Tab-separated table of C-alpha atoms in Angstrom:
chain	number	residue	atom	x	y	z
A	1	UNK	CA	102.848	83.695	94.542
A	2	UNK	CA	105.380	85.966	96.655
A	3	UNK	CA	103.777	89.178	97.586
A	4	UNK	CA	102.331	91.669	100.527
A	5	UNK	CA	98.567	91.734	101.140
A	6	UNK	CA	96.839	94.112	103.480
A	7	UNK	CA	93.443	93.761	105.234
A	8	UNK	CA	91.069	95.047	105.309
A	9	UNK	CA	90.586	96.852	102.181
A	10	UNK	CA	88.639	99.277	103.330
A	11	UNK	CA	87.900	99.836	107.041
A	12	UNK	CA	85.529	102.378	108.625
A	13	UNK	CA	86.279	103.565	112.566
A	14	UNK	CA	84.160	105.512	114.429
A	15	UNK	CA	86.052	108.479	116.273
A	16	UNK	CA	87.630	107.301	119.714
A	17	UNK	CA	88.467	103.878	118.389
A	18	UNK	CA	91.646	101.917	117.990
A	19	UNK	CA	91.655	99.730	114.831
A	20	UNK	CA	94.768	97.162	113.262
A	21	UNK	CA	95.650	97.408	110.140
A	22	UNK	CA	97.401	94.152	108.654
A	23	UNK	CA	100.231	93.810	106.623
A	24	UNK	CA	101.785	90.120	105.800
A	25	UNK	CA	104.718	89.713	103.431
A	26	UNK	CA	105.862	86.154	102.065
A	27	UNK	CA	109.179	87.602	100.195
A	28	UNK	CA	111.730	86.987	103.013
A	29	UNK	CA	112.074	90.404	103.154
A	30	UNK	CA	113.801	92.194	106.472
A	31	UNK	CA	112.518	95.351	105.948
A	32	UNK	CA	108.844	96.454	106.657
A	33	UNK	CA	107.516	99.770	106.271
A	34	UNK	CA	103.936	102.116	106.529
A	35	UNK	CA	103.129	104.766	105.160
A	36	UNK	CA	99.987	107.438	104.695
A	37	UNK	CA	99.450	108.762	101.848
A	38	UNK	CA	97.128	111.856	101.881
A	39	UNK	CA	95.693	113.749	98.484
A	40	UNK	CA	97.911	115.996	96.844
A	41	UNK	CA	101.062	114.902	99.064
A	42	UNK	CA	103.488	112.078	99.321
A	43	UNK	CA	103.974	109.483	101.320
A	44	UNK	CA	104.785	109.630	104.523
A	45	UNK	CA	106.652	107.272	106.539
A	46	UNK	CA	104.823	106.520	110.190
A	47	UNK	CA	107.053	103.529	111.167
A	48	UNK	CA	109.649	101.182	110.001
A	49	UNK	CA	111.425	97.884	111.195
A	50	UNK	CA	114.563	96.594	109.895
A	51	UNK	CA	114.471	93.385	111.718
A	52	UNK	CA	111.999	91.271	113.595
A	53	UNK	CA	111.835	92.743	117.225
A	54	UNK	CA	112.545	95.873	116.646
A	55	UNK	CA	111.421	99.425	114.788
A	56	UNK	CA	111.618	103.240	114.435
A	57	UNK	CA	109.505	105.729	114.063
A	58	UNK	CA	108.868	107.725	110.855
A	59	UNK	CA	108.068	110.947	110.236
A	60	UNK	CA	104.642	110.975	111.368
A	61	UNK	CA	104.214	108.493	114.364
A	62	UNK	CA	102.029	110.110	116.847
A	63	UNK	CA	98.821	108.201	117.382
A	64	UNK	CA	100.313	105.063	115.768
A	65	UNK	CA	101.885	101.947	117.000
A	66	UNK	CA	103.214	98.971	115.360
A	67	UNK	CA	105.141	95.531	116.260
A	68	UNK	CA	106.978	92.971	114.795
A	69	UNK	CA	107.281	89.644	116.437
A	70	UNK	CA	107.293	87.230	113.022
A	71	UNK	CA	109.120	88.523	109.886
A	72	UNK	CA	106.346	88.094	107.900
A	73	UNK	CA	103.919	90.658	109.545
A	74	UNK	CA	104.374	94.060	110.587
A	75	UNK	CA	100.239	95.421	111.721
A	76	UNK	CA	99.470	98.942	112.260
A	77	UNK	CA	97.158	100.151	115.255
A	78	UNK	CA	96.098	103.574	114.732
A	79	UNK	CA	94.709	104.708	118.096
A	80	UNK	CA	92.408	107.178	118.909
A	81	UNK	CA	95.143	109.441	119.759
A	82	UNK	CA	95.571	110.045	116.145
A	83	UNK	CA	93.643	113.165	115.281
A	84	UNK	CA	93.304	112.963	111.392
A	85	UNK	CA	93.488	109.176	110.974
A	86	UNK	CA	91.235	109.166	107.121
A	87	UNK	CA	93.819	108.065	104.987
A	88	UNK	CA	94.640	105.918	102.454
A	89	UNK	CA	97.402	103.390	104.717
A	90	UNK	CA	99.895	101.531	102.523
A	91	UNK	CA	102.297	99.039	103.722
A	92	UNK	CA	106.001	98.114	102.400
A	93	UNK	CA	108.634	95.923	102.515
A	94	UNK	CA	112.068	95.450	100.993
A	95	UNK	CA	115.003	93.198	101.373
A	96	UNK	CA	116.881	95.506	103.326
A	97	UNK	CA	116.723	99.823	104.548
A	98	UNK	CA	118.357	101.141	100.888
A	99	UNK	CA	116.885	98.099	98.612
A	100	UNK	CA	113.627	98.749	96.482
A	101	UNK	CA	111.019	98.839	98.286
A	102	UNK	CA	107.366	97.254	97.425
A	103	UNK	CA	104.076	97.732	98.073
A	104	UNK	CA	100.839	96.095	99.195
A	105	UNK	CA	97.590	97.342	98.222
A	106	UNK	CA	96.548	99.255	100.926
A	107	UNK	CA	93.808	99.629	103.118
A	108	UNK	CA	91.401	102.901	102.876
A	109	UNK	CA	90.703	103.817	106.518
A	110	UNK	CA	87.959	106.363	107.086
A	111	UNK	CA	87.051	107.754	110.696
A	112	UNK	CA	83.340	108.426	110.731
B	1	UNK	CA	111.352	123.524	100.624
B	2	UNK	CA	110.270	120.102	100.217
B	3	UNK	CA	112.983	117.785	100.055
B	4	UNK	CA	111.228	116.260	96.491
B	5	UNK	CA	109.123	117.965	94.363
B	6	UNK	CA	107.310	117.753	91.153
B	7	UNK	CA	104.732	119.403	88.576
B	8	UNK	CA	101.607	117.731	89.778
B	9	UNK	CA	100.360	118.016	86.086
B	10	UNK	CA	97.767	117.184	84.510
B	11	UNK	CA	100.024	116.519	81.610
B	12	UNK	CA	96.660	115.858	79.075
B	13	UNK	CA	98.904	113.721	75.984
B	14	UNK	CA	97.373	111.755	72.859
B	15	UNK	CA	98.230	108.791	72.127
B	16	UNK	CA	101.906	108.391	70.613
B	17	UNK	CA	103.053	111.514	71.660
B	18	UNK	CA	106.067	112.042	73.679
B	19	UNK	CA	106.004	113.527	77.155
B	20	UNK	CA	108.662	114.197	79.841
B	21	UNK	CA	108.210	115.639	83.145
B	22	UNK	CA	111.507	116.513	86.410
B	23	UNK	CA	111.560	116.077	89.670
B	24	UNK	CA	113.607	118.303	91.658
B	25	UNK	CA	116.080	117.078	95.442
B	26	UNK	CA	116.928	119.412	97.681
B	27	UNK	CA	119.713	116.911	98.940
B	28	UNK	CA	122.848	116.818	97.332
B	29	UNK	CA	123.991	113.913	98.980
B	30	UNK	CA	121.127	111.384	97.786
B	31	UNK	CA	122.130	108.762	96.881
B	32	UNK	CA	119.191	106.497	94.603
B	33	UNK	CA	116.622	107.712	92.750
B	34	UNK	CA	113.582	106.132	91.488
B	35	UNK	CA	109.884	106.097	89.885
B	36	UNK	CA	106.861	104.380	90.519
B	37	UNK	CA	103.990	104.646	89.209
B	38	UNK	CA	100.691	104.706	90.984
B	39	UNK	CA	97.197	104.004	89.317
B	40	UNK	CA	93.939	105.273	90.737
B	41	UNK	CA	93.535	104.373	94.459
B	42	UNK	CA	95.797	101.790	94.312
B	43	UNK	CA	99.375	100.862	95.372
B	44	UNK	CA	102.313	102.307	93.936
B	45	UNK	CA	104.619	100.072	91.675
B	46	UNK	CA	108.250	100.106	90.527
B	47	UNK	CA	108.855	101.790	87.160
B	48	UNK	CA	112.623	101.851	87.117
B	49	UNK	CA	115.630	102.949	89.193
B	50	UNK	CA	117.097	105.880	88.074
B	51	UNK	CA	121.333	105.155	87.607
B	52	UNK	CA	123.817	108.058	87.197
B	53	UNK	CA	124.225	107.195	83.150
B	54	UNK	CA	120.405	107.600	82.937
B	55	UNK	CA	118.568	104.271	81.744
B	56	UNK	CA	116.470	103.507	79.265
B	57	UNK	CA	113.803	100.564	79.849
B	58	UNK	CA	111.303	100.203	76.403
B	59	UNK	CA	109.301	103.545	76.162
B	60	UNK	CA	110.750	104.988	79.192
B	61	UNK	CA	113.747	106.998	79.535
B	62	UNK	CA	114.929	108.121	83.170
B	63	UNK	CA	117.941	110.461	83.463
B	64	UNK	CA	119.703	112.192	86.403
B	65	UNK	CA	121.444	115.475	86.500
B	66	UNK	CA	122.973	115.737	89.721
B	67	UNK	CA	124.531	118.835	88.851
B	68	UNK	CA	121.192	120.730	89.027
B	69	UNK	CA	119.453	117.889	91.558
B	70	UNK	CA	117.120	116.213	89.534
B	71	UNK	CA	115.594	113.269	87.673
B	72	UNK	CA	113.635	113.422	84.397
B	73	UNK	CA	111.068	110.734	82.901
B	74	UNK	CA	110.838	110.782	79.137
B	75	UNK	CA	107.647	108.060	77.734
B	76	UNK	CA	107.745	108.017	73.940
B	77	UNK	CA	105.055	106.286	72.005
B	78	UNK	CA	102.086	106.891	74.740
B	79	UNK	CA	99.671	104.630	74.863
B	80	UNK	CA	96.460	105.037	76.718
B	81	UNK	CA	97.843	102.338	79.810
B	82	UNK	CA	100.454	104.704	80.562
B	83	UNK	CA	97.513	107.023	82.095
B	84	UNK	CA	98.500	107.126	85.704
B	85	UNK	CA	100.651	109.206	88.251
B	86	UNK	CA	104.527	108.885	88.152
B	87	UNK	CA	106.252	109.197	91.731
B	88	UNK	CA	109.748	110.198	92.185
B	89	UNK	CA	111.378	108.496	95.002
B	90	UNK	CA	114.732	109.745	96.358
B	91	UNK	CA	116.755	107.611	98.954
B	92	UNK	CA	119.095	110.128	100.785
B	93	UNK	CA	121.170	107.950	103.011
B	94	UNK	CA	124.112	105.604	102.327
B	95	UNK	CA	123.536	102.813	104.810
B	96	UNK	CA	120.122	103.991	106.576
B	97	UNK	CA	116.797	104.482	105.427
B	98	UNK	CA	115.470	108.305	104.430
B	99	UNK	CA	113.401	107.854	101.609
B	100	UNK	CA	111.481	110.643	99.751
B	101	UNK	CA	108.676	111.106	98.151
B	102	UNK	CA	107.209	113.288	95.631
B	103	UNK	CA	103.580	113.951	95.310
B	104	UNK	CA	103.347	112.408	91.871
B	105	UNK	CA	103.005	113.818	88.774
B	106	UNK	CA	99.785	112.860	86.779
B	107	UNK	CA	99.454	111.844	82.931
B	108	UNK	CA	96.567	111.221	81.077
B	109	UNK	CA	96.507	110.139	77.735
B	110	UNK	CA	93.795	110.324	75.578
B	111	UNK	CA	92.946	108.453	72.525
């Protein structure tokens, strides 16, 4: 089955910790995105790579860092520089920038 | 003003009914529109695109207006799986990536 999974599902952190989120796509998809989503607001983009090698950042990419060095996975540290990291972390890809995007099932990260 | 917005709802239905609910762009230049729809903690999922004729896929209706900058989700015959929150998604570049999101609007149907 083609798809995106993320792990962990659900990942606690105590504060001052760097933790990886994973994201692995088997669609042949360029594209790979992540996003937080946050209660009551929509999500926002932290980083994005078009092709393997190389990415941008979002909207919101202080106290993240990604890297993509196999098309197939695109993993998310969130370092301890990020000062609100509790989130619900969801992970994207499509087969190119404007084509639909889809979604994996996210990880809940909680900093504790 | 956020680039997308939309009525966060509750829009409380019973079953069968009709309901429609807009989302409102601040860009005029965007160029694809679309809704997901996202269940209870989990991921969100394509709905349908939204085209410039509007489109019509089973019980859902999506139209755009870009006259007055939005999109509009009609769901006729509710039935209580259609419980969930509907995101409008707005792609406002041409050959780049600048997607938007909305914070979801949220339907509940009840039997």
């Amino acid at each position: 089955d083609g798809g995106i999974t993320q792990s962990p599902k659900y990942l606690f952190r105590k504060e001052g910790q760097n933790v990886t989120l994973s994201c692995e796509q088997n669609l042949n998809h360029d594209a790979m995105y992540w996003y937080r989503q946050d209660p009551g607001q929509g999500l926002r983009l932290i980083y994005y790579s078009q092709i393997v090698n190389d990415f941008q950042k979002g909207d919101i990419a202080e106290g993240y860092s990604v890297s993509r060095e196999k098309k197939e996975s695109f993993p998310l540290t969130v370092t301890s520089a990020q000062k609100n990291p509790t989130a619900f972390y969801l992970c994207a890809s499509s087969m190119g920038l404007t084509d639909t995007q889809y979604f994996g099932p996210g990880t809940r990260l909680t900093v504790l | 003003r956020k680039e997308v917005e939309q009525d966060p709802g509750p829009f409380n239905v019973p079953e069968g009914a009709t309901v429609a609910f807009n989302c409102t762009y601040s860009n005029s230049a965007s160029q694809s529109f679309f809704w997901y729809r996202q269940d209870c903690r989990k991921e969100p999922k394509l709905l349908m695109s939204v085209y410039s004729s509007g489109n019509e896929d089973g019980r859902f209706t999506a139209q755009l207006n870009r006259a007055s900058q939005y999109i509009s989700l009609l769901i006729r015959d509710s039935k209580l799986s259609d419980s969930a929150t509907y995101l409008c998604v707005v792609n406002m570049a041409v050959s780049d990536y600048k997607l938007s999101f909305g914070a979801g609007t949220t339907v509940t149907v009840r039997a």
